Amino acid sequence: AGGGAGGASWGFEQGCSLAPMGALASTSDDPLLPSADASSVEWATAFPITDFPPLPPRGEGYHSEPWTGVLLVGIISMALVGITSSTSQWIEEPTVRIVTVILIWTWAALAAFSTFYIIFVNSGQIRRTESTCYPIPEEVAQRLRTSAGMEGLTNINAADGQSSYCVRCLVWRPTNKSEGAPSHHCGICQRCVVGFDHHCGVFGRCIVDANMPCFGMNIAMLVLGLMTTMASIILSSSPDAGTLEPLDSVAVVTSAPFMQTTTAQAVAAILT
């Protein structure tokens, strides 16, 4: 179990304790309830996590919002890859041509990975474990014992001020910024997360400390992708690109013998 006010170690998905034992404001007089400083084993015997009420259902937008991010990243990536691959064919230097194509595909792959991570990895979510659920505050324990709902209850702060108990997720969350807070119960994800920054309506997930690098990477990949595409366009249209200018191309084509014959025949056909 975790430590007291002197400096608890918060581990949100590794099983470290989130609830400083003995940190509750009071102990229960109900003989059917474990004491506030009882071990996790005692609490798990009295209130198995498997008997807890189900977690709140996901909010509106949890399943639909990610499609915006998937489509946005997918369309932009395909457009930039297509334009760069097409224009790079006219770059005279083979090495530059190959590097340009490799770079644009790399940026697209990293953007796809970042999007996948943000959407499918529940970063920062505080899961129900013995270390995060126990000890249970008396008010919550009483309702669990009688199978009553949690309506009307607000989150319960520990006496040491370092954690609070979410009455919707039934887990302890840190409140000390130095220990990974701020914690937040997202109204759309309907889960408690730690290191909360904001809920992203594009990707439909909470952006927290754990997935912030992926969020930043998506933005960086967009910038790098645009720069790579612009470089490919500029290099492919330079005088050294080995391509004919539009007017030169017309002159070469129209000066070909077969074009002259075809033109003469066409004029004769019109006059006759």
Short mmCIF file of C-alpha atoms in Angstrom, two decimals, residues 17-245:
data_model
loop_
_atom_site.label_atom_id
_atom_site.label_comp_id
_atom_site.label_asym_id
_atom_site.label_seq_id
_atom_site.Cartn_x
_atom_site.Cartn_y
_atom_site.Cartn_z
CA SER A 17 -0.95 2.62 -4.37
CA LEU A 18 -3.02 5.74 -4.97
CA ALA A 19 -4.74 5.78 -1.59
CA PRO A 20 -2.58 6.61 1.45
CA MET A 21 -3.76 4.16 4.07
CA GLY A 22 -5.21 5.82 7.14
CA ALA A 23 -5.76 9.05 5.25
CA LEU A 24 -9.55 9.00 5.55
CA ALA A 25 -11.18 11.58 7.72
CA SER A 26 -12.83 9.08 10.05
CA THR A 27 -13.19 5.41 10.76
CA SER A 28 -16.42 3.47 10.56
CA ASP A 29 -18.45 2.34 13.57
CA ASP A 30 -20.16 -0.30 11.47
CA PRO A 31 -18.76 -3.70 12.49
CA LEU A 32 -19.52 -5.04 9.00
CA LEU A 33 -17.10 -2.57 7.42
CA PRO A 34 -13.31 -2.86 7.57
CA SER A 35 -11.54 -0.10 9.41
CA ALA A 36 -10.02 2.71 7.40
CA ASP A 37 -6.51 1.39 8.04
CA ALA A 38 -7.39 -2.22 7.17
CA SER A 39 -5.21 -3.96 4.61
CA SER A 40 -6.15 -4.23 0.96
CA VAL A 41 -6.75 -7.95 1.48
CA GLU A 42 -9.39 -7.21 4.13
CA TRP A 43 -11.08 -4.66 1.91
CA ALA A 44 -10.96 -7.00 -1.09
CA THR A 45 -12.60 -9.73 0.99
CA ALA A 46 -15.38 -7.45 2.16
CA PHE A 47 -15.86 -5.59 -1.15
CA PRO A 48 -14.43 -7.48 -4.14
CA ILE A 49 -13.80 -5.22 -7.11
CA THR A 50 -15.74 -7.70 -9.25
CA ASP A 51 -18.84 -6.81 -7.21
CA PHE A 52 -18.47 -3.08 -7.83
CA PRO A 53 -21.09 -1.36 -9.97
CA PRO A 54 -20.07 -1.14 -13.63
CA LEU A 55 -18.10 1.89 -14.72
CA PRO A 56 -20.18 4.73 -16.18
CA PRO A 57 -21.13 4.26 -19.85
CA ARG A 58 -19.05 6.20 -22.33
CA GLY A 59 -20.36 9.65 -23.11
CA GLU A 60 -21.78 10.90 -26.37
CA GLY A 61 -19.00 11.41 -28.85
CA TYR A 62 -16.59 8.84 -27.43
CA HIS A 63 -17.13 6.48 -30.37
CA SER A 64 -17.92 9.05 -33.07
CA GLU A 65 -15.32 11.76 -32.44
CA PRO A 66 -12.27 9.59 -33.32
CA TRP A 67 -13.53 9.24 -36.90
CA THR A 68 -12.84 12.94 -37.37
CA GLY A 69 -9.20 12.45 -36.44
CA VAL A 70 -8.82 9.28 -38.53
CA LEU A 71 -10.30 10.91 -41.63
CA LEU A 72 -8.39 14.15 -41.14
CA VAL A 73 -5.01 12.45 -40.69
CA GLY A 74 -5.75 9.93 -43.46
CA ILE A 75 -6.84 12.46 -46.08
CA ILE A 76 -4.00 14.89 -45.38
CA SER A 77 -1.44 12.07 -45.37
CA MET A 78 -2.69 10.59 -48.65
CA ALA A 79 -2.76 14.01 -50.31
CA LEU A 80 0.77 14.91 -49.24
CA VAL A 81 2.16 11.46 -50.12
CA GLY A 82 0.44 11.55 -53.52
CA ILE A 83 1.63 15.04 -54.43
CA THR A 84 5.17 14.41 -53.23
CA SER A 85 5.46 11.03 -54.96
CA SER A 86 4.20 12.51 -58.24
CA THR A 87 6.33 15.65 -58.27
CA SER A 88 9.48 13.89 -57.04
CA GLN A 89 9.62 11.91 -60.29
CA TRP A 90 10.80 15.08 -62.03
CA ILE A 91 13.66 15.75 -59.61
CA GLU A 92 16.87 15.24 -61.56
CA GLU A 93 19.09 14.12 -58.67
CA PRO A 94 18.24 10.45 -57.86
CA THR A 95 19.38 10.67 -54.24
CA VAL A 96 17.22 13.72 -53.54
CA ARG A 97 14.29 12.03 -55.26
CA ILE A 98 14.58 8.90 -53.10
CA VAL A 99 15.11 10.83 -49.86
CA THR A 100 12.05 13.00 -50.55
CA VAL A 101 9.80 9.98 -51.02
CA ILE A 102 11.21 8.23 -47.93
CA LEU A 103 10.67 11.33 -45.81
CA ILE A 104 7.03 11.85 -46.79
CA TRP A 105 6.20 8.21 -46.14
CA THR A 106 7.99 8.40 -42.77
CA TRP A 107 5.97 11.45 -41.71
CA ALA A 108 2.74 9.71 -42.78
CA ALA A 109 3.64 6.52 -40.88
CA LEU A 110 4.47 8.46 -37.70
CA ALA A 111 1.20 10.39 -37.96
CA ALA A 112 -0.72 7.13 -38.33
CA PHE A 113 1.08 5.61 -35.32
CA SER A 114 0.41 8.69 -33.17
CA THR A 115 -3.26 8.67 -34.10
CA PHE A 116 -3.55 4.95 -33.30
CA TYR A 117 -1.87 5.45 -29.93
CA ILE A 118 -4.07 8.38 -28.93
CA ILE A 119 -7.29 6.59 -29.85
CA PHE A 120 -6.66 3.02 -28.74
CA VAL A 121 -4.28 3.31 -25.77
CA ASN A 122 -6.16 4.54 -22.70
CA SER A 123 -3.29 6.72 -21.54
CA GLY A 124 -3.47 8.03 -18.01
CA GLN A 125 -6.62 6.12 -17.12
CA ILE A 126 -6.79 5.14 -13.46
CA ARG A 127 -7.92 1.53 -13.48
CA ARG A 128 -9.73 -0.32 -10.74
CA THR A 129 -7.17 -2.29 -8.75
CA GLU A 130 -6.72 -3.07 -5.07
CA SER A 131 -4.19 -0.25 -4.86
CA THR A 132 -6.55 2.34 -6.39
CA CYS A 133 -9.91 1.27 -4.93
CA TYR A 134 -9.05 0.65 -1.26
CA PRO A 135 -9.66 1.81 1.39
CA ILE A 136 -13.23 2.71 0.48
CA PRO A 137 -14.65 5.85 2.16
CA GLU A 138 -17.34 5.02 4.69
CA GLU A 139 -20.16 6.74 2.79
CA VAL A 140 -19.33 4.77 -0.36
CA ALA A 141 -18.83 1.50 1.52
CA GLN A 142 -22.24 1.85 3.18
CA ARG A 143 -23.93 2.28 -0.19
CA LEU A 144 -22.03 -0.59 -1.72
CA ARG A 145 -23.05 -2.85 1.15
CA THR A 146 -26.72 -1.99 0.66
CA SER A 147 -26.45 -1.94 -3.17
CA ALA A 148 -27.57 1.66 -3.18
CA GLY A 149 -26.54 4.04 -5.94
CA MET A 150 -24.02 6.85 -5.59
CA GLU A 151 -26.46 9.56 -6.57
CA GLY A 152 -26.04 12.71 -4.52
CA LEU A 153 -22.49 11.92 -3.42
CA THR A 154 -19.59 14.17 -4.35
CA ASN A 155 -15.94 13.21 -4.60
CA ILE A 156 -14.40 12.59 -1.19
CA ASN A 157 -11.09 14.15 -0.23
CA ALA A 158 -8.57 12.28 1.92
CA ALA A 159 -7.57 13.87 5.21
CA ASP A 160 -4.00 14.42 4.04
CA GLY A 161 -5.20 16.36 0.99
CA GLN A 162 -3.11 14.33 -1.44
CA SER A 163 -5.92 12.31 -3.01
CA SER A 164 -9.64 12.25 -3.65
CA TYR A 165 -12.07 9.38 -4.21
CA CYS A 166 -14.16 9.50 -7.39
CA VAL A 167 -17.64 8.25 -6.57
CA ARG A 168 -18.29 7.44 -10.24
CA CYS A 169 -15.18 5.37 -11.01
CA LEU A 170 -14.69 4.28 -7.35
CA VAL A 171 -10.95 4.96 -7.46
CA TRP A 172 -8.53 7.22 -5.65
CA ARG A 173 -6.96 10.02 -7.72
CA PRO A 174 -3.93 12.16 -6.78
CA THR A 175 -4.50 15.86 -6.21
CA ASN A 176 -0.88 16.88 -5.73
CA LYS A 177 0.55 18.38 -8.92
CA SER A 178 4.01 17.04 -8.14
CA GLU A 179 2.58 13.53 -8.01
CA GLY A 180 1.10 13.55 -11.50
CA ALA A 181 -2.08 15.57 -11.03
CA PRO A 182 -4.28 17.21 -12.11
CA SER A 183 -6.64 14.29 -12.10
CA HIS A 184 -9.94 14.65 -13.87
CA HIS A 185 -13.09 12.66 -14.55
CA CYS A 186 -13.85 13.26 -18.22
CA GLY A 187 -17.53 13.69 -19.03
CA ILE A 188 -17.10 12.14 -22.50
CA CYS A 189 -14.62 9.35 -21.78
CA GLN A 190 -16.36 8.79 -18.40
CA ARG A 191 -13.11 7.70 -16.80
CA CYS A 192 -10.68 9.25 -14.34
CA VAL A 193 -7.34 10.16 -15.86
CA VAL A 194 -4.17 11.61 -14.41
CA GLY A 195 -2.04 14.33 -15.95
CA PHE A 196 -5.11 15.76 -17.70
CA ASP A 197 -4.59 18.57 -20.22
CA HIS A 198 -7.77 18.63 -22.31
CA HIS A 199 -10.29 16.40 -24.07
CA CYS A 200 -9.61 16.53 -27.81
CA GLY A 201 -12.76 16.64 -29.89
CA VAL A 202 -10.81 15.69 -33.02
CA PHE A 203 -9.41 12.42 -31.71
CA GLY A 204 -12.18 11.87 -29.16
CA ARG A 205 -9.82 11.14 -26.29
CA CYS A 206 -8.32 12.90 -23.32
CA ILE A 207 -4.88 14.36 -23.94
CA VAL A 208 -2.78 13.67 -20.85
CA ASP A 209 0.88 13.64 -19.93
CA ALA A 210 1.28 10.07 -21.24
CA ASN A 211 0.01 10.70 -24.79
CA MET A 212 0.94 14.36 -25.14
CA PRO A 213 4.10 13.44 -27.15
CA CYS A 214 1.88 11.69 -29.73
CA PHE A 215 -0.45 14.68 -29.88
CA GLY A 216 2.52 16.97 -30.48
CA MET A 217 3.97 14.53 -32.99
CA ASN A 218 0.83 14.71 -35.13
CA ILE A 219 1.17 18.48 -35.33
CA ALA A 220 4.88 18.20 -36.11
CA MET A 221 4.23 15.61 -38.83
CA LEU A 222 1.77 17.96 -40.51
CA VAL A 223 4.36 20.75 -40.60
CA LEU A 224 7.13 18.43 -41.81
CA GLY A 225 4.83 16.88 -44.40
CA LEU A 226 3.91 20.27 -45.83
CA MET A 227 7.57 21.31 -45.91
CA THR A 228 8.59 18.08 -47.68
CA THR A 229 5.81 18.42 -50.27
CA MET A 230 6.68 22.05 -50.96
CA ALA A 231 10.36 21.14 -51.35
CA SER A 232 9.44 18.40 -53.81
CA ILE A 233 7.33 20.80 -55.87
CA ILE A 234 10.06 23.45 -55.94
CA LEU A 235 12.80 20.98 -56.86
CA SER A 236 10.71 19.37 -59.58
CA SER A 237 10.03 22.73 -61.24
CA SER A 238 13.61 24.04 -61.10
CA PRO A 239 15.64 24.46 -64.36
CA ASP A 240 17.84 21.55 -63.30
CA ALA A 241 14.89 19.18 -63.03
CA GLY A 242 15.48 17.87 -66.53
CA THR A 243 12.00 18.62 -67.83
CA LEU A 244 10.90 20.73 -70.79
CA GLU A 245 9.20 24.04 -70.22
#
